[in-house]
mmCIF file of C-alpha atoms in Angstrom:
data_model
loop_
_atom_site.group_PDB
_atom_site.id
_atom_site.type_symbol
_atom_site.label_atom_id
_atom_site.label_comp_id
_atom_site.label_asym_id
_atom_site.label_seq_id
_atom_site.Cartn_x
_atom_site.Cartn_y
_atom_site.Cartn_z
ATOM 1 C CA MET P 1 0.099 6.430 18.489
ATOM 2 C CA ALA P 2 -1.303 9.058 19.231
ATOM 3 C CA ALA P 3 -4.038 9.035 16.629
ATOM 4 C CA THR P 4 -7.970 9.341 17.697
ATOM 5 C CA SER P 5 -8.713 8.026 14.107
ATOM 6 C CA VAL P 6 -8.018 7.258 11.047
ATOM 7 C CA ASN P 7 -8.895 11.234 9.651
ATOM 8 C CA ASP P 8 -6.686 11.991 12.541
ATOM 9 C CA LEU P 9 -3.616 9.855 11.401
ATOM 10 C CA LEU P 10 -3.450 11.175 7.995
ATOM 11 C CA LYS P 11 -4.032 14.693 9.029
ATOM 12 C CA ARG P 12 -0.570 13.818 11.124
ATOM 13 C CA LEU P 13 0.949 11.933 8.298
ATOM 14 C CA GLU P 14 0.562 15.142 5.918
ATOM 15 C CA GLY P 15 2.046 16.971 8.732
ATOM 16 C CA ALA P 16 5.177 14.772 8.614
ATOM 17 C CA GLN P 17 4.901 14.931 4.339
ATOM 18 C CA HIS P 18 4.609 11.661 4.806
ATOM 19 C CA LEU P 19 1.498 11.706 2.809
ATOM 20 C CA MET P 20 0.603 14.976 0.305
ATOM 21 C CA ARG P 21 -2.749 16.343 -0.875
ATOM 22 C CA ILE P 22 -2.964 19.148 -3.642
ATOM 23 C CA ASN P 23 -5.715 21.004 -1.945
ATOM 24 C CA ASP P 24 -5.685 21.683 0.992
ATOM 25 C CA ASP P 25 -9.624 22.518 1.502
ATOM 26 C CA VAL P 26 -10.384 19.170 -0.299
ATOM 27 C CA TRP P 27 -9.870 16.020 1.506
ATOM 28 C CA PRO P 28 -9.044 13.252 -0.538
ATOM 29 C CA THR P 29 -11.098 9.922 -0.733
ATOM 30 C CA MET P 30 -8.750 7.590 -2.432
ATOM 31 C CA PHE P 31 -5.074 6.547 -2.294
ATOM 32 C CA ARG P 32 -3.367 4.795 -4.909
ATOM 33 C CA CYS P 33 0.392 4.667 -4.089
ATOM 34 C CA ALA P 34 1.188 7.604 -6.096
ATOM 35 C CA SER P 35 4.447 9.247 -6.029
ATOM 36 C CA VAL P 36 5.780 12.791 -6.372
ATOM 37 C CA SER P 37 8.831 14.753 -5.659
ATOM 38 C CA VAL P 38 8.662 18.047 -3.575
ATOM 39 C CA ALA P 39 9.395 19.837 -6.625
ATOM 40 C CA GLU P 40 6.869 18.275 -8.482
ATOM 41 C CA PHE P 41 3.674 18.489 -5.881
ATOM 42 C CA GLU P 42 4.679 22.353 -5.954
ATOM 43 C CA GLN P 43 4.237 22.670 -9.181
ATOM 44 C CA LEU P 44 0.663 20.503 -9.341
ATOM 45 C CA LYS P 45 -0.481 23.271 -6.527
ATOM 46 C CA LYS P 46 -0.345 25.720 -8.730
ATOM 47 C CA ILE P 47 -3.085 24.315 -11.122
ATOM 48 C CA THR P 48 -6.041 26.315 -9.760
ATOM 49 C CA ASN P 49 -8.587 25.840 -12.705
ATOM 50 C CA ILE P 50 -10.439 22.421 -11.682
ATOM 51 C CA VAL P 51 -13.813 21.607 -12.567
ATOM 52 C CA ARG P 52 -14.904 19.462 -9.578
ATOM 53 C CA GLN P 53 -18.543 17.410 -10.953
ATOM 54 C CA GLY P 54 -17.520 13.955 -10.228
ATOM 55 C CA ARG P 55 -16.835 11.219 -12.884
ATOM 56 C CA VAL P 56 -17.134 12.159 -16.840
ATOM 57 C CA ILE P 57 -19.414 9.999 -18.542
ATOM 58 C CA SER P 58 -19.016 11.736 -21.867
ATOM 59 C CA ILE P 59 -16.687 14.314 -23.710
ATOM 60 C CA GLY P 60 -17.884 15.733 -27.075
ATOM 61 C CA LEU P 61 -16.834 18.816 -29.058
ATOM 62 C CA ASP P 62 -18.377 21.489 -26.910
ATOM 63 C CA GLU P 63 -19.666 20.116 -23.791
ATOM 64 C CA VAL P 64 -18.299 17.711 -21.223
ATOM 65 C CA LYS P 65 -21.260 15.576 -18.979
ATOM 66 C CA PHE P 66 -20.860 14.451 -15.721
ATOM 67 C CA ASP P 67 -22.232 11.649 -13.823
ATOM 68 C CA ASN P 68 -24.450 13.910 -11.537
ATOM 69 C CA GLY P 69 -25.720 15.553 -14.666
ATOM 70 C CA SER P 70 -24.042 18.787 -15.050
ATOM 71 C CA SER P 71 -22.010 19.973 -18.027
ATOM 72 C CA TYR P 72 -19.172 22.121 -18.661
ATOM 73 C CA GLN P 73 -18.358 24.133 -21.794
ATOM 74 C CA PRO P 74 -14.598 23.500 -22.189
ATOM 75 C CA GLN P 75 -12.576 25.953 -24.738
ATOM 76 C CA PRO P 76 -12.576 25.755 -28.536
ATOM 77 C CA GLU P 77 -10.145 22.880 -29.269
ATOM 78 C CA THR P 78 -9.347 21.906 -26.211
ATOM 79 C CA LEU P 79 -7.055 18.913 -25.805
ATOM 80 C CA PHE P 80 -8.720 15.882 -23.080
ATOM 81 C CA VAL P 81 -6.377 13.879 -22.001
ATOM 82 C CA ASP P 82 -7.682 10.666 -19.998
ATOM 83 C CA CYS P 83 -5.093 9.847 -16.887
ATOM 84 C CA THR P 84 -7.729 7.793 -14.823
ATOM 85 C CA ALA P 85 -7.301 4.663 -15.769
ATOM 86 C CA ASP P 86 -6.788 2.154 -12.495
ATOM 87 C CA GLY P 87 -3.548 0.252 -13.679
ATOM 88 C CA LEU P 88 -3.318 -2.038 -10.282
ATOM 89 C CA GLN P 89 -6.908 -2.742 -9.390
ATOM 90 C CA LYS P 90 -7.818 -4.170 -6.333
ATOM 91 C CA ARG P 91 -8.702 -7.687 -6.185
ATOM 92 C CA GLU P 92 -9.877 -9.832 -4.100
ATOM 93 C CA ALA P 93 -6.234 -11.987 -2.384
ATOM 94 C CA ILE P 94 -6.091 -15.532 -2.950
ATOM 95 C CA PRO P 95 -3.545 -17.927 -2.124
ATOM 96 C CA VAL P 96 -0.375 -17.085 -3.869
ATOM 97 C CA PHE P 97 0.705 -21.237 -3.941
ATOM 98 C CA ASN P 98 -1.718 -23.903 -4.839
ATOM 99 C CA GLY P 99 -0.365 -27.159 -5.837
ATOM 100 C CA ASN P 100 1.794 -26.427 -9.209
ATOM 101 C CA LEU P 101 -0.181 -23.072 -9.445
ATOM 102 C CA ILE P 102 1.660 -19.446 -8.601
ATOM 103 C CA LYS P 103 -0.552 -16.548 -8.683
ATOM 104 C CA LEU P 104 1.065 -13.496 -9.079
ATOM 105 C CA GLN P 105 0.155 -10.770 -6.155
ATOM 106 C CA ALA P 106 1.394 -7.835 -4.130
ATOM 107 C CA VAL P 107 3.244 -9.479 -0.778
ATOM 108 C CA ARG P 108 4.500 -5.524 -0.106
ATOM 109 C CA ALA P 109 2.269 -3.123 -0.497
ATOM 110 C CA CYS P 110 2.750 -1.191 -4.271
ATOM 111 C CA GLN P 111 5.918 -3.271 -4.889
ATOM 112 C CA GLN P 112 5.095 -5.227 -7.778
ATOM 113 C CA VAL P 113 8.833 -5.986 -8.774
ATOM 114 C CA PHE P 114 10.151 -6.931 -5.569
ATOM 115 C CA SER P 115 7.293 -9.165 -5.045
ATOM 116 C CA ALA P 116 7.593 -11.359 -7.570
ATOM 117 C CA ALA P 117 11.391 -11.923 -6.813
ATOM 118 C CA PHE P 118 10.073 -12.557 -3.254
ATOM 119 C CA ILE P 119 7.545 -15.696 -4.521
ATOM 120 C CA ALA P 120 10.682 -17.081 -6.422
ATOM 121 C CA HIS P 121 12.804 -16.764 -2.995
ATOM 122 C CA VAL P 122 10.034 -18.537 -0.896
ATOM 123 C CA GLU P 123 9.083 -21.219 -4.074
ATOM 124 C CA ALA P 124 13.161 -21.908 -4.138
ATOM 125 C CA ALA P 125 13.583 -21.818 -0.360
ATOM 126 C CA TYR P 126 10.541 -23.790 1.246
ATOM 127 C CA SER P 127 8.411 -26.864 0.130
ATOM 128 C CA ASP P 128 5.457 -26.970 1.959
ATOM 129 C CA ASP P 129 2.556 -24.618 0.593
ATOM 130 C CA GLU P 130 1.203 -23.906 3.699
ATOM 131 C CA MET P 131 4.451 -22.017 4.755
ATOM 132 C CA LYS P 132 4.801 -20.988 1.621
ATOM 133 C CA ASN P 133 1.809 -19.056 2.177
ATOM 134 C CA ARG P 134 2.406 -17.757 5.096
ATOM 135 C CA LEU P 135 5.012 -16.045 4.219
ATOM 136 C CA ARG P 136 3.617 -14.688 1.050
ATOM 137 C CA ARG P 137 0.621 -13.423 2.644
ATOM 138 C CA PRO P 138 -1.195 -11.132 -0.327
ATOM 139 C CA ILE P 139 -1.909 -7.231 0.139
ATOM 140 C CA PRO P 140 -4.222 -6.269 -2.280
ATOM 141 C CA HIS P 141 -3.685 -2.671 -3.796
ATOM 142 C CA PRO P 142 -5.200 0.412 -2.001
ATOM 143 C CA ASP P 143 -7.883 2.549 -3.331
ATOM 144 C CA GLN P 144 -9.716 4.636 -0.291
ATOM 145 C CA ASP P 145 -7.696 6.836 2.005
ATOM 146 C CA PHE P 146 -7.782 4.269 4.899
ATOM 147 C CA ASP P 147 -6.575 1.613 3.048
ATOM 148 C CA TRP P 148 -3.399 3.327 3.860
ATOM 149 C CA LEU P 149 -3.317 2.122 7.190
ATOM 150 C CA VAL P 150 -4.830 -1.622 6.346
ATOM 151 C CA MET P 151 -1.340 -1.878 3.571
ATOM 152 C CA THR P 152 0.881 -0.326 6.433
ATOM 153 C CA CYS P 153 -0.435 -3.512 8.645
ATOM 154 C CA LEU P 154 0.427 -5.639 6.725
ATOM 155 C CA ASN P 155 3.727 -4.504 5.372
ATOM 156 C CA PHE P 156 4.684 -4.960 8.977
ATOM 157 C CA GLU P 157 3.230 -8.033 9.606
ATOM 158 C CA ASN P 158 4.527 -9.587 6.857
ATOM 159 C CA THR P 159 8.253 -8.204 7.162
ATOM 160 C CA MET P 160 8.316 -9.947 10.966
ATOM 161 C CA ARG P 161 6.929 -13.163 9.607
ATOM 162 C CA TRP P 162 10.090 -12.831 7.123
ATOM 163 C CA HIS P 163 12.495 -11.655 9.624
ATOM 164 C CA ALA P 164 11.422 -14.746 11.713
ATOM 165 C CA GLN P 165 13.008 -17.326 9.185
ATOM 166 C CA PRO P 166 16.924 -17.105 8.828
ATOM 167 C CA GLU P 167 16.794 -18.349 5.070
ATOM 168 C CA THR P 168 14.453 -15.540 4.179
ATOM 169 C CA VAL P 169 16.694 -13.165 6.483
ATOM 170 C CA LYS P 170 19.730 -13.862 4.823
ATOM 171 C CA TRP P 171 17.950 -13.852 1.235
ATOM 172 C CA LEU P 172 16.637 -10.318 2.113
ATOM 173 C CA CYS P 173 19.989 -8.588 2.945
ATOM 174 C CA GLN P 174 21.278 -9.388 -0.604
ATOM 175 C CA ALA P 175 18.450 -8.787 -2.145
ATOM 176 C CA ARG P 176 18.761 -5.008 -4.138
ATOM 177 C CA LEU P 177 15.048 -4.510 -4.078
ATOM 178 C CA ASP P 178 14.193 -4.790 -0.821
ATOM 179 C CA TRP P 179 14.660 -0.825 0.185
ATOM 180 C CA VAL P 180 13.646 -2.007 3.941
ATOM 181 C CA GLY P 181 17.043 -4.595 3.901
ATOM 182 C CA ALA P 182 19.206 -0.963 2.602
ATOM 183 C CA MET P 183 18.266 0.635 5.426
ATOM 184 C CA LEU P 184 19.060 -2.030 7.748
ATOM 185 C CA ALA P 185 22.697 -2.787 6.152
ATOM 186 C CA THR P 186 23.769 -4.251 9.606
ATOM 187 C CA ALA P 187 21.308 -7.237 9.741
ATOM 188 C CA SER P 188 23.373 -10.592 10.102
ATOM 189 C CA THR P 189 23.655 -12.566 7.328
ATOM 190 C CA ASP P 190 24.669 -15.550 9.004
ATOM 191 C CA GLY P 191 22.911 -18.871 9.185
ATOM 192 C CA ASP P 192 21.219 -19.192 12.513
ATOM 193 C CA SER P 193 22.040 -16.708 14.857
ATOM 194 C CA ALA P 194 20.175 -13.865 12.061
ATOM 195 C CA THR P 195 17.324 -14.300 13.997
ATOM 196 C CA ASP P 196 19.120 -13.086 17.217
ATOM 197 C CA GLN P 197 21.060 -10.132 15.656
ATOM 198 C CA ASP P 198 18.332 -9.090 13.160
ATOM 199 C CA PRO P 199 17.472 -5.187 14.136
ATOM 200 C CA MET P 200 13.635 -5.976 13.204
ATOM 201 C CA GLN P 201 13.666 -8.077 16.081
ATOM 202 C CA ALA P 202 14.532 -5.285 18.053
ATOM 203 C CA MET P 203 11.981 -3.609 17.081
ATOM 204 C CA ALA P 204 9.408 -6.232 16.933
ATOM 205 C CA PRO P 205 7.365 -5.082 20.099
ATOM 206 C CA LYS P 206 7.099 -1.388 18.430
ATOM 207 C CA ILE P 207 5.734 -2.801 15.271
ATOM 208 C CA TYR P 208 3.295 -5.446 16.854
ATOM 209 C CA ALA P 209 1.717 -2.290 19.056
ATOM 210 C CA ALA P 210 1.683 -0.313 15.767
ATOM 211 C CA CYS P 211 -0.372 -2.709 14.142
ATOM 212 C CA GLU P 212 -2.530 -3.211 16.785
ATOM 213 C CA LYS P 213 -3.053 0.545 16.700
ATOM 214 C CA LEU P 214 -4.055 0.580 13.436
ATOM 215 C CA LYS P 215 -6.480 -2.236 13.582
ATOM 216 C CA ASP P 216 -8.074 -0.048 16.342
ATOM 217 C CA LEU P 217 -8.439 2.769 14.259
ATOM 218 C CA LEU P 218 -9.747 0.871 11.415
ATOM 219 C CA ALA P 219 -12.298 -0.471 13.547
ATOM 220 C CA GLU P 220 -14.181 2.562 13.877
ATOM 221 C CA LEU P 221 -14.697 3.056 10.417
ATOM 222 C CA PRO P 222 -18.534 2.625 9.152
ATOM 223 C CA PRO P 223 -19.788 -0.952 9.961
ATOM 224 C CA LYS P 224 -19.324 -1.705 6.241
ATOM 225 C CA ASP P 225 -15.794 -0.579 5.422
ATOM 226 C CA ALA P 226 -14.454 -2.027 9.087
ATOM 227 C CA GLU P 227 -15.915 -5.371 8.038
ATOM 228 C CA ARG P 228 -13.789 -5.263 5.354
ATOM 229 C CA VAL P 229 -10.567 -4.249 6.431
ATOM 230 C CA LYS P 230 -10.731 -6.322 9.242
ATOM 231 C CA ALA P 231 -11.423 -9.605 6.872
ATOM 232 C CA GLN P 232 -7.621 -8.336 5.273
ATOM 233 C CA THR P 233 -6.416 -7.157 8.351
ATOM 234 C CA ILE P 234 -6.951 -10.658 10.376
ATOM 235 C CA ASP P 235 -3.833 -12.648 11.089
ATOM 236 C CA ALA P 236 -3.864 -15.711 8.666
#
């Protein structure tokens, strides 16, 4: 809550080891939910021979060309491995439920398997498309660094919507794919009393305050970025 800007928050998260960057002197511009162990991270930091010239446009036997016009002469018989593909591209969020159609999308950031299971629960437990889509608000895959704030805000808001529905609370408490439920093992599964005893409801004021803080920080981004994230985080 003390962060004064998006970058300040990201630096605080780095200080708490919630986020990491390989080079302390280079500010990352992308975030795609990559995960790494501490041991792996320490090994990655040992790589020092790094060419930073932007995107590669071609690789030849004796030359690598970059989109900024520069080139690099590799050692003979160098093996190049392309690991730049974006396996989970950011796409525009659309309603999950539309009549007889179901459009699979993530409802918890970077948790595709859980999201698919949750869609199945919502389809089985509720009949009204408006209600189902309110519970299943999509979270586009992150791409830029500030998308961490966007997905965290949407994660919080989606979770609170779920925990306002006793039927969904019961399902979450029994879902092995729900890591949040595993941390809240004391949550009630007893019908209508679930909302009253659910620990998430006790944390609601802090969660909503955190969401508002994230939105305030995002509003300070350059106008083009601020408008995009505002459209994503506006309450549906």
